[in-house]
PDB file of C-alpha atoms in Angstrom:
ATOM      1  CA  UNK A 166       8.287 -18.299 -23.373  1.00 45.00           C
ATOM      2  CA  UNK A 167       5.850 -18.832 -20.515  1.00 58.00           C
ATOM      3  CA  UNK A 168       2.874 -17.277 -22.302  1.00 75.00           C
ATOM      4  CA  UNK A 169       4.547 -13.932 -23.041  1.00 85.00           C
ATOM      5  CA  UNK A 170       5.568 -13.024 -26.555  1.00 90.00           C
ATOM      6  CA  UNK A 171       9.244 -12.490 -27.321  1.00 92.00           C
ATOM      7  CA  UNK A 172       8.363  -9.094 -28.813  1.00 93.00           C
ATOM      8  CA  UNK A 173       6.820  -8.025 -25.511  1.00 93.00           C
ATOM      9  CA  UNK A 174       9.931  -9.027 -23.575  1.00 94.00           C
ATOM     10  CA  UNK A 175      12.143  -7.134 -26.019  1.00 96.00           C
ATOM     11  CA  UNK A 176       9.925  -4.049 -25.698  1.00 96.00           C
ATOM     12  CA  UNK A 177      10.181  -4.213 -21.900  1.00 96.00           C
ATOM     13  CA  UNK A 178      13.978  -4.481 -22.184  1.00 96.00           C
ATOM     14  CA  UNK A 179      14.029  -1.391 -24.401  1.00 96.00           C
ATOM     15  CA  UNK A 180      11.731   0.563 -22.074  1.00 96.00           C
ATOM     16  CA  UNK A 181      13.499  -0.491 -18.854  1.00 97.00           C
ATOM     17  CA  UNK A 182      17.230  -0.913 -19.571  1.00 97.00           C
ATOM     18  CA  UNK A 183      19.626  -1.667 -16.722  1.00 97.00           C
ATOM     19  CA  UNK A 184      20.094   1.458 -14.615  1.00 97.00           C
ATOM     20  CA  UNK A 185      16.617   2.898 -15.237  1.00 97.00           C
ATOM     21  CA  UNK A 186      15.070   4.438 -12.118  1.00 97.00           C
ATOM     22  CA  UNK A 187      11.500   3.320 -11.433  1.00 98.00           C
ATOM     23  CA  UNK A 188       8.741   3.987  -8.926  1.00 97.00           C
ATOM     24  CA  UNK A 189       6.316   1.325  -7.731  1.00 97.00           C
ATOM     25  CA  UNK A 190       2.704   2.074  -8.645  1.00 96.00           C
ATOM     26  CA  UNK A 191       1.082  -1.253  -7.697  1.00 95.00           C
ATOM     27  CA  UNK A 192       2.218  -4.702  -6.559  1.00 92.00           C
ATOM     28  CA  UNK A 193      -0.190  -7.610  -6.154  1.00 85.00           C
ATOM     29  CA  UNK A 194       2.088  -9.766  -3.945  1.00 81.00           C
ATOM     30  CA  UNK A 195       0.313 -10.037  -0.586  1.00 81.00           C
ATOM     31  CA  UNK A 196       3.604 -10.790   1.200  1.00 79.00           C
ATOM     32  CA  UNK A 197       5.452  -7.744  -0.091  1.00 81.00           C
ATOM     33  CA  UNK A 198       6.773  -5.046   2.155  1.00 86.00           C
ATOM     34  CA  UNK A 199       7.025  -2.549  -0.657  1.00 91.00           C
ATOM     35  CA  UNK A 200       4.470   0.235  -0.847  1.00 93.00           C
ATOM     36  CA  UNK A 201       3.444   2.436  -3.771  1.00 95.00           C
ATOM     37  CA  UNK A 202       5.947   5.245  -4.189  1.00 96.00           C
ATOM     38  CA  UNK A 203       9.035   3.120  -3.415  1.00 96.00           C
ATOM     39  CA  UNK A 204      11.878   3.832  -5.849  1.00 97.00           C
ATOM     40  CA  UNK A 205      14.608   1.621  -7.186  1.00 97.00           C
ATOM     41  CA  UNK A 206      17.003   0.826 -10.024  1.00 97.00           C
ATOM     42  CA  UNK A 207      16.360  -1.766 -12.749  1.00 98.00           C
ATOM     43  CA  UNK A 208      18.908  -4.591 -12.868  1.00 98.00           C
ATOM     44  CA  UNK A 209      17.387  -6.398 -15.842  1.00 97.00           C
ATOM     45  CA  UNK A 210      14.340  -7.943 -17.488  1.00 97.00           C
ATOM     46  CA  UNK A 211      14.111 -11.737 -17.625  1.00 96.00           C
ATOM     47  CA  UNK A 212      12.579 -14.017 -20.276  1.00 93.00           C
ATOM     48  CA  UNK A 213       9.113 -13.970 -18.665  1.00 93.00           C
ATOM     49  CA  UNK A 214       8.969 -10.175 -18.557  1.00 94.00           C
ATOM     50  CA  UNK A 215       9.785  -9.649 -14.874  1.00 96.00           C
ATOM     51  CA  UNK A 216      11.496  -6.308 -14.347  1.00 97.00           C
ATOM     52  CA  UNK A 217      14.132  -6.940 -11.681  1.00 97.00           C
ATOM     53  CA  UNK A 218      14.720  -3.987  -9.370  1.00 97.00           C
ATOM     54  CA  UNK A 219      17.089  -3.171  -6.529  1.00 97.00           C
ATOM     55  CA  UNK A 220      14.772  -1.054  -4.404  1.00 97.00           C
ATOM     56  CA  UNK A 221      16.269   1.798  -2.368  1.00 96.00           C
ATOM     57  CA  UNK A 222      14.715   0.267   0.777  1.00 95.00           C
ATOM     58  CA  UNK A 223      16.843  -2.879   0.342  1.00 94.00           C
ATOM     59  CA  UNK A 224      14.271  -5.180  -1.277  1.00 93.00           C
ATOM     60  CA  UNK A 225      14.905  -6.873  -4.610  1.00 92.00           C
ATOM     61  CA  UNK A 226      11.400  -8.042  -5.559  1.00 91.00           C
ATOM     62  CA  UNK A 227      10.714  -7.979  -9.278  1.00 94.00           C
ATOM     63  CA  UNK A 228       7.813  -6.304 -11.059  1.00 95.00           C
ATOM     64  CA  UNK A 229       5.732  -9.142 -12.552  1.00 93.00           C
ATOM     65  CA  UNK A 230       4.530  -8.336 -16.066  1.00 91.00           C
ATOM     66  CA  UNK A 231       0.735  -8.158 -16.223  1.00 89.00           C
ATOM     67  CA  UNK A 232       0.311  -8.184 -12.424  1.00 92.00           C
ATOM     68  CA  UNK A 233       2.358  -5.330 -10.995  1.00 94.00           C
ATOM     69  CA  UNK A 234       2.987  -1.819 -12.246  1.00 94.00           C
ATOM     70  CA  UNK A 235       5.875   0.599 -12.102  1.00 96.00           C
ATOM     71  CA  UNK A 236       6.762   3.796 -13.925  1.00 96.00           C
ATOM     72  CA  UNK A 237       9.996   5.426 -14.982  1.00 96.00           C
ATOM     73  CA  UNK A 238      11.328   8.163 -12.756  1.00 95.00           C
ATOM     74  CA  UNK A 239      13.052  11.205 -14.168  1.00 85.00           C
ATOM     75  CA  UNK A 240      15.436  12.384 -11.458  1.00 70.00           C
ATOM     76  CA  UNK A 241      17.131  15.737 -11.581  1.00 64.00           C
TER      77      UNK A 241
END
């Protein structure tokens, strides 16, 4: 599974189920237009641990496991 353990992927899927709101903390992609603080909604986690997000700004870049960082958002 591309160097990531199945258990890790399953844990990510449990932590970030579809519909979870997240906030970008850090993204290492030099071509990104996203900035820390952007918020979006998780659409899924793939087999290599990428957390796929529909960002409120219109982007759909995924959060790469081990490279990028996001956190759950509790919205009221």
